GROMACS .gro file of C-alpha atoms in nm:
model
  330
    1UNK     CA    1  -5.313  -0.707  -0.279
    2UNK     CA    2  -5.463  -0.913  -0.111
    3UNK     CA    3  -5.796  -1.094  -0.124
    4UNK     CA    4  -6.092  -0.955   0.166
    5UNK     CA    5  -6.241  -1.217   0.377
    6UNK     CA    6  -6.537  -1.215   0.644
    7UNK     CA    7  -6.343  -1.319   0.993
    8UNK     CA    8  -6.095  -1.108   1.168
    9UNK     CA    9  -5.693  -1.189   1.119
   10UNK     CA   10  -5.431  -1.106   1.374
   11UNK     CA   11  -5.324  -0.730   1.315
   12UNK     CA   12  -4.939  -0.726   1.120
   13UNK     CA   13  -4.810  -0.483   0.909
   14UNK     CA   14  -4.765  -0.758   0.688
   15UNK     CA   15  -4.899  -1.113   0.588
   16UNK     CA   16  -4.503  -1.225   0.513
   17UNK     CA   17  -4.168  -1.042   0.551
   18UNK     CA   18  -3.855  -1.135   0.356
   19UNK     CA   19  -3.503  -1.040   0.544
   20UNK     CA   20  -3.288  -1.028   0.252
   21UNK     CA   21  -3.358  -0.870  -0.085
   22UNK     CA   22  -3.105  -1.121  -0.321
   23UNK     CA   23  -3.234  -1.374  -0.575
   24UNK     CA   24  -3.401  -1.637  -0.318
   25UNK     CA   25  -3.591  -1.332  -0.108
   26UNK     CA   26  -3.683  -1.161  -0.386
   27UNK     CA   27  -3.829  -1.498  -0.579
   28UNK     CA   28  -4.029  -1.579  -0.256
   29UNK     CA   29  -4.156  -1.244  -0.265
   30UNK     CA   30  -4.284  -1.275  -0.599
   31UNK     CA   31  -4.438  -1.590  -0.514
   32UNK     CA   32  -4.598  -1.450  -0.251
   33UNK     CA   33  -4.694  -1.122  -0.464
   34UNK     CA   34  -4.865  -1.356  -0.693
   35UNK     CA   35  -5.054  -1.575  -0.423
   36UNK     CA   36  -5.231  -1.176  -0.380
   37UNK     CA   37  -5.043  -1.207  -0.019
   38UNK     CA   38  -4.941  -0.852   0.160
   39UNK     CA   39  -4.528  -0.903   0.139
   40UNK     CA   40  -4.250  -0.672   0.254
   41UNK     CA   41  -3.861  -0.721   0.138
   42UNK     CA   42  -3.596  -0.582   0.380
   43UNK     CA   43  -3.339  -0.569   0.159
   44UNK     CA   44  -3.004  -0.483   0.342
   45UNK     CA   45  -2.791  -0.375  -0.040
   46UNK     CA   46  -2.511  -0.639   0.062
   47UNK     CA   47  -2.529  -0.907  -0.171
   48UNK     CA   48  -2.238  -1.183  -0.158
   49UNK     CA   49  -2.200  -1.118  -0.538
   50UNK     CA   50  -2.203  -0.784  -0.601
   51UNK     CA   51  -1.775  -0.830  -0.740
   52UNK     CA   52  -1.862  -1.049  -1.001
   53UNK     CA   53  -1.943  -0.952  -1.360
   54UNK     CA   54  -2.230  -1.222  -1.445
   55UNK     CA   55  -2.440  -1.418  -1.275
   56UNK     CA   56  -2.321  -1.762  -1.431
   57UNK     CA   57  -2.555  -2.116  -1.491
   58UNK     CA   58  -2.905  -1.919  -1.470
   59UNK     CA   59  -3.069  -2.046  -1.754
   60UNK     CA   60  -3.168  -1.744  -2.008
   61UNK     CA   61  -2.965  -1.507  -1.831
   62UNK     CA   62  -2.622  -1.569  -1.829
   63UNK     CA   63  -2.390  -1.327  -1.806
   64UNK     CA   64  -2.640  -1.075  -1.657
   65UNK     CA   65  -2.517  -0.820  -1.415
   66UNK     CA   66  -2.618  -0.917  -1.048
   67UNK     CA   67  -2.705  -0.570  -0.998
   68UNK     CA   68  -2.924  -0.558  -1.313
   69UNK     CA   69  -3.077  -0.903  -1.178
   70UNK     CA   70  -3.172  -0.786  -0.845
   71UNK     CA   71  -3.288  -0.466  -1.044
   72UNK     CA   72  -3.526  -0.637  -1.218
   73UNK     CA   73  -3.592  -0.876  -0.974
   74UNK     CA   74  -3.771  -0.634  -0.750
   75UNK     CA   75  -3.946  -0.438  -1.047
   76UNK     CA   76  -4.138  -0.773  -1.049
   77UNK     CA   77  -4.210  -0.758  -0.716
   78UNK     CA   78  -4.356  -0.468  -0.688
   79UNK     CA   79  -4.579  -0.529  -1.045
   80UNK     CA   80  -4.749  -0.802  -0.781
   81UNK     CA   81  -4.804  -0.548  -0.525
   82UNK     CA   82  -4.501  -0.588  -0.329
   83UNK     CA   83  -4.314  -0.397  -0.137
   84UNK     CA   84  -3.930  -0.346  -0.052
   85UNK     CA   85  -3.808  -0.160   0.215
   86UNK     CA   86  -3.412  -0.072   0.199
   87UNK     CA   87  -3.267  -0.159   0.573
   88UNK     CA   88  -3.044  -0.417   0.784
   89UNK     CA   89  -3.275  -0.609   1.044
   90UNK     CA   90  -3.092  -0.641   1.311
   91UNK     CA   91  -3.340  -0.865   1.541
   92UNK     CA   92  -3.600  -1.086   1.534
   93UNK     CA   93  -3.859  -1.222   1.793
   94UNK     CA   94  -4.213  -1.339   1.871
   95UNK     CA   95  -4.535  -1.125   1.901
   96UNK     CA   96  -4.814  -1.205   2.131
   97UNK     CA   97  -5.055  -1.327   1.878
   98UNK     CA   98  -4.818  -1.560   1.726
   99UNK     CA   99  -4.662  -1.369   1.467
  100UNK     CA  100  -4.290  -1.214   1.446
  101UNK     CA  101  -4.175  -0.862   1.553
  102UNK     CA  102  -3.888  -0.761   1.366
  103UNK     CA  103  -3.611  -0.424   1.503
  104UNK     CA  104  -3.435  -0.255   1.183
  105UNK     CA  105  -3.120  -0.082   1.193
  106UNK     CA  106  -3.323   0.220   1.223
  107UNK     CA  107  -3.497   0.159   1.532
  108UNK     CA  108  -3.811   0.043   1.311
  109UNK     CA  109  -4.017  -0.252   1.384
  110UNK     CA  110  -4.199  -0.437   1.202
  111UNK     CA  111  -4.435  -0.698   1.235
  112UNK     CA  112  -4.577  -1.051   1.008
  113UNK     CA  113  -4.779  -1.364   1.030
  114UNK     CA  114  -4.488  -1.517   0.860
  115UNK     CA  115  -4.107  -1.522   0.859
  116UNK     CA  116  -3.876  -1.556   0.565
  117UNK     CA  117  -3.481  -1.533   0.593
  118UNK     CA  118  -3.300  -1.491   0.285
  119UNK     CA  119  -2.981  -1.348   0.423
  120UNK     CA  120  -2.719  -1.524   0.274
  121UNK     CA  121  -2.355  -1.606   0.371
  122UNK     CA  122  -2.048  -1.438   0.460
  123UNK     CA  123  -1.717  -1.610   0.241
  124UNK     CA  124  -1.424  -1.581   0.496
  125UNK     CA  125  -1.184  -1.558   0.305
  126UNK     CA  126  -0.753  -1.724   0.347
  127UNK     CA  127  -0.546  -1.435   0.565
  128UNK     CA  128  -0.332  -1.388   0.243
  129UNK     CA  129  -0.229  -1.018   0.155
  130UNK     CA  130  -0.358  -0.910  -0.189
  131UNK     CA  131  -0.631  -1.173  -0.207
  132UNK     CA  132  -0.949  -0.962  -0.080
  133UNK     CA  133  -0.885  -0.689  -0.354
  134UNK     CA  134  -0.933  -0.956  -0.609
  135UNK     CA  135  -1.197  -1.134  -0.470
  136UNK     CA  136  -1.479  -1.197  -0.728
  137UNK     CA  137  -1.251  -1.087  -1.026
  138UNK     CA  138  -0.934  -1.328  -1.058
  139UNK     CA  139  -0.990  -1.487  -0.725
  140UNK     CA  140  -1.239  -1.723  -0.752
  141UNK     CA  141  -1.440  -2.020  -0.577
  142UNK     CA  142  -1.687  -2.178  -0.805
  143UNK     CA  143  -1.592  -2.405  -1.147
  144UNK     CA  144  -1.943  -2.413  -1.205
  145UNK     CA  145  -1.940  -1.988  -1.183
  146UNK     CA  146  -1.653  -1.895  -1.321
  147UNK     CA  147  -1.517  -2.211  -1.506
  148UNK     CA  148  -1.578  -2.070  -1.873
  149UNK     CA  149  -1.460  -1.720  -1.832
  150UNK     CA  150  -1.068  -1.872  -1.696
  151UNK     CA  151  -1.124  -2.147  -1.955
  152UNK     CA  152  -0.752  -2.237  -2.121
  153UNK     CA  153  -0.554  -2.024  -1.887
  154UNK     CA  154  -0.331  -2.048  -1.566
  155UNK     CA  155  -0.533  -2.133  -1.290
  156UNK     CA  156  -0.420  -2.205  -0.931
  157UNK     CA  157  -0.565  -2.352  -0.677
  158UNK     CA  158  -0.520  -2.235  -0.276
  159UNK     CA  159  -0.479  -2.556  -0.065
  160UNK     CA  160  -0.672  -2.527   0.254
  161UNK     CA  161  -0.795  -2.842   0.349
  162UNK     CA  162  -0.815  -3.238   0.241
  163UNK     CA  163  -1.013  -3.081  -0.071
  164UNK     CA  164  -0.739  -2.971  -0.229
  165UNK     CA  165  -0.687  -3.253  -0.459
  166UNK     CA  166  -1.075  -3.273  -0.541
  167UNK     CA  167  -1.089  -2.878  -0.636
  168UNK     CA  168  -0.752  -2.968  -0.847
  169UNK     CA  169  -0.864  -3.207  -1.066
  170UNK     CA  170  -1.224  -3.027  -1.089
  171UNK     CA  171  -1.093  -2.763  -1.197
  172UNK     CA  172  -0.907  -2.875  -1.453
  173UNK     CA  173  -1.147  -2.961  -1.678
  174UNK     CA  174  -1.158  -2.634  -1.759
  175UNK     CA  175  -0.792  -2.574  -1.849
  176UNK     CA  176  -0.461  -2.761  -1.884
  177UNK     CA  177  -0.298  -2.537  -1.713
  178UNK     CA  178  -0.345  -2.545  -1.326
  179UNK     CA  179  -0.116  -2.546  -1.070
  180UNK     CA  180  -0.236  -2.693  -0.717
  181UNK     CA  181  -0.044  -2.441  -0.438
  182UNK     CA  182  -0.020  -2.709  -0.122
  183UNK     CA  183  -0.018  -2.432   0.096
  184UNK     CA  184  -0.199  -2.520   0.407
  185UNK     CA  185  -0.380  -2.817   0.278
  186UNK     CA  186  -0.207  -3.174   0.415
  187UNK     CA  187   0.027  -3.342   0.188
  188UNK     CA  188  -0.107  -3.548  -0.057
  189UNK     CA  189  -0.058  -3.910  -0.057
  190UNK     CA  190   0.115  -4.141  -0.333
  191UNK     CA  191  -0.240  -4.211  -0.468
  192UNK     CA  192  -0.335  -3.876  -0.490
  193UNK     CA  193  -0.021  -3.714  -0.602
  194UNK     CA  194   0.006  -4.016  -0.909
  195UNK     CA  195  -0.397  -3.877  -0.992
  196UNK     CA  196  -0.246  -3.477  -1.020
  197UNK     CA  197   0.035  -3.632  -1.251
  198UNK     CA  198  -0.177  -3.806  -1.496
  199UNK     CA  199  -0.392  -3.517  -1.529
  200UNK     CA  200  -0.056  -3.277  -1.591
  201UNK     CA  201  -0.196  -3.084  -1.246
  202UNK     CA  202   0.176  -2.964  -1.071
  203UNK     CA  203   0.229  -2.926  -0.723
  204UNK     CA  204   0.381  -2.630  -0.505
  205UNK     CA  205   0.521  -2.696  -0.164
  206UNK     CA  206   0.496  -2.385   0.068
  207UNK     CA  207   0.249  -2.128   0.195
  208UNK     CA  208   0.154  -1.856  -0.055
  209UNK     CA  209   0.242  -1.572   0.134
  210UNK     CA  210   0.053  -1.230  -0.095
  211UNK     CA  211  -0.107  -1.214  -0.466
  212UNK     CA  212   0.091  -0.991  -0.688
  213UNK     CA  213  -0.114  -0.817  -0.959
  214UNK     CA  214  -0.069  -0.518  -1.220
  215UNK     CA  215  -0.358  -0.296  -1.311
  216UNK     CA  216  -0.571  -0.474  -1.070
  217UNK     CA  217  -0.559  -0.799  -1.223
  218UNK     CA  218  -0.376  -1.128  -1.116
  219UNK     CA  219  -0.036  -1.206  -1.190
  220UNK     CA  220   0.123  -1.462  -0.990
  221UNK     CA  221   0.127  -1.602  -0.645
  222UNK     CA  222   0.424  -1.575  -0.439
  223UNK     CA  223   0.621  -1.833  -0.178
  224UNK     CA  224   0.829  -1.751   0.097
  225UNK     CA  225   1.160  -1.650  -0.031
  226UNK     CA  226   0.965  -1.398  -0.285
  227UNK     CA  227   0.944  -1.733  -0.478
  228UNK     CA  228   0.669  -1.624  -0.746
  229UNK     CA  229   0.450  -1.870  -0.961
  230UNK     CA  230   0.252  -1.696  -1.217
  231UNK     CA  231  -0.136  -1.754  -1.280
  232UNK     CA  232  -0.456  -1.528  -1.413
  233UNK     CA  233  -0.700  -1.643  -1.197
  234UNK     CA  234  -0.682  -1.848  -0.814
  235UNK     CA  235  -0.923  -2.094  -0.675
  236UNK     CA  236  -0.997  -2.054  -0.322
  237UNK     CA  237  -1.242  -2.266  -0.098
  238UNK     CA  238  -1.416  -2.016   0.120
  239UNK     CA  239  -1.552  -2.160   0.453
  240UNK     CA  240  -1.946  -2.022   0.421
  241UNK     CA  241  -2.101  -1.857   0.724
  242UNK     CA  242  -2.462  -1.813   0.738
  243UNK     CA  243  -2.538  -1.446   0.888
  244UNK     CA  244  -2.812  -1.635   1.069
  245UNK     CA  245  -2.785  -1.392   1.361
  246UNK     CA  246  -3.145  -1.241   1.317
  247UNK     CA  247  -3.280  -1.541   1.404
  248UNK     CA  248  -3.065  -1.604   1.722
  249UNK     CA  249  -3.364  -1.435   1.950
  250UNK     CA  250  -3.613  -1.720   1.780
  251UNK     CA  251  -3.371  -2.014   1.935
  252UNK     CA  252  -3.265  -2.075   1.576
  253UNK     CA  253  -2.906  -2.142   1.620
  254UNK     CA  254  -2.672  -2.267   1.216
  255UNK     CA  255  -2.524  -2.562   1.252
  256UNK     CA  256  -2.220  -2.694   1.069
  257UNK     CA  257  -2.236  -2.806   0.725
  258UNK     CA  258  -1.984  -3.071   0.590
  259UNK     CA  259  -1.835  -3.157   0.254
  260UNK     CA  260  -1.623  -3.491   0.190
  261UNK     CA  261  -1.633  -3.546   0.636
  262UNK     CA  262  -1.468  -3.171   0.621
  263UNK     CA  263  -1.660  -2.885   0.811
  264UNK     CA  264  -1.730  -2.549   0.528
  265UNK     CA  265  -1.940  -2.347   0.702
  266UNK     CA  266  -2.266  -2.331   0.856
  267UNK     CA  267  -2.653  -2.324   0.810
  268UNK     CA  268  -2.991  -2.262   0.900
  269UNK     CA  269  -3.116  -2.619   0.884
  270UNK     CA  270  -3.477  -2.663   0.740
  271UNK     CA  271  -3.650  -2.869   0.519
  272UNK     CA  272  -3.694  -2.908   0.155
  273UNK     CA  273  -3.916  -2.636   0.095
  274UNK     CA  274  -3.717  -2.388   0.394
  275UNK     CA  275  -3.957  -2.463   0.689
  276UNK     CA  276  -3.722  -2.450   1.011
  277UNK     CA  277  -3.803  -2.582   1.385
  278UNK     CA  278  -4.001  -2.256   1.494
  279UNK     CA  279  -4.383  -2.218   1.344
  280UNK     CA  280  -4.372  -1.979   1.088
  281UNK     CA  281  -4.044  -1.897   1.018
  282UNK     CA  282  -3.891  -2.010   0.708
  283UNK     CA  283  -3.505  -1.965   0.516
  284UNK     CA  284  -3.384  -2.035   0.190
  285UNK     CA  285  -3.097  -1.985  -0.007
  286UNK     CA  286  -2.777  -1.935   0.093
  287UNK     CA  287  -2.814  -1.969   0.434
  288UNK     CA  288  -2.985  -2.237   0.459
  289UNK     CA  289  -2.727  -2.403   0.176
  290UNK     CA  290  -2.431  -2.252   0.178
  291UNK     CA  291  -2.361  -2.440  -0.198
  292UNK     CA  292  -2.650  -2.323  -0.342
  293UNK     CA  293  -2.559  -2.113  -0.691
  294UNK     CA  294  -2.827  -1.823  -0.810
  295UNK     CA  295  -3.057  -1.999  -1.017
  296UNK     CA  296  -3.086  -2.255  -0.709
  297UNK     CA  297  -3.156  -1.979  -0.444
  298UNK     CA  298  -3.454  -1.827  -0.666
  299UNK     CA  299  -3.605  -2.205  -0.673
  300UNK     CA  300  -3.566  -2.224  -0.319
  301UNK     CA  301  -3.687  -1.876  -0.256
  302UNK     CA  302  -3.996  -1.971  -0.499
  303UNK     CA  303  -4.077  -2.349  -0.312
  304UNK     CA  304  -4.053  -2.119   0.052
  305UNK     CA  305  -4.283  -1.874  -0.067
  306UNK     CA  306  -4.556  -2.140  -0.199
  307UNK     CA  307  -4.514  -2.333   0.132
  308UNK     CA  308  -4.586  -2.027   0.270
  309UNK     CA  309  -4.874  -1.931   0.141
  310UNK     CA  310  -5.046  -2.274   0.157
  311UNK     CA  311  -4.959  -2.215   0.510
  312UNK     CA  312  -5.086  -1.931   0.509
  313UNK     CA  313  -5.413  -2.067   0.381
  314UNK     CA  314  -5.472  -2.334   0.608
  315UNK     CA  315  -5.458  -2.059   0.886
  316UNK     CA  316  -5.730  -1.816   0.709
  317UNK     CA  317  -5.925  -2.176   0.623
  318UNK     CA  318  -5.880  -2.226   1.008
  319UNK     CA  319  -6.012  -1.920   1.121
  320UNK     CA  320  -6.360  -1.893   0.836
  321UNK     CA  321  -6.471  -2.259   0.957
  322UNK     CA  322  -6.441  -2.122   1.317
  323UNK     CA  323  -6.621  -1.767   1.192
  324UNK     CA  324  -6.863  -2.019   0.991
  325UNK     CA  325  -6.971  -2.227   1.330
  326UNK     CA  326  -6.993  -1.921   1.539
  327UNK     CA  327  -7.268  -1.744   1.296
  328UNK     CA  328  -7.393  -2.104   1.300
  329UNK     CA  329  -7.462  -2.130   1.672
  330UNK     CA  330  -7.532  -1.757   1.689
   0.00000   0.00000   0.00000
């Protein structure tokens, strides 16, 4: 539902098209629909957190299964008059009137006055046999998301960069049974070894060659020579790659994001509201901030939705003023 206006708007299918139906996209869509904007969410149906049993550190929804949280979000968007469509956006470009044209994988072309991309990211996993199968269950990436669930258990940390020592010390907050597998990480210095030893963190040399599981649960990490070190969970720092290909046609390229001076992935640069360098295009969630958790992604969606509505209000007001002046001069 939208307000009626005594002037002509450019003819688009929707005022706002949201590409991505995760927490960021749905929160933005709900914000826009509550603002009485015509909004469509295009959802590819491949949420990053699908393997997880629950969403964590999400106030008042702690432990909610990801699919349940998204279903509730879709219902809220529809309840305010927003629309949701299953599909994958493959390309985006400009229309002649300054709006946007988005092509879906089935050939459908949609148009909108404003575009919000909330397509998230892809976790690039280390190529270790058995790791991908356990991803999201016993192979974990974030202690704030999963630390409580593996508290007091044997947790291995797979070293892949100079941040490995920091990771191991961080996971030590949840359990005193932490083992740092150096794997491909650089050799720690004397001070780092001292810090690890002081916290009771074991350090294992050599590369992990595979993960061992029984009945679908992790039991050990295996190194060269078939040496196995028992662990109940393995913390892995993935490379966080923004799912931003749909923006290529608009000239928006992903940039490297760094943490501690090390490249950890890519993101689409944007201001605090999610506005990009291309007028009329916003981003929110993990495509803009790879380290954002679910509740933060939802908050970013709300900010972007409010900013888009404010931008549309300015456009509506400008057209109203032009229409009033034309009428007065007639």
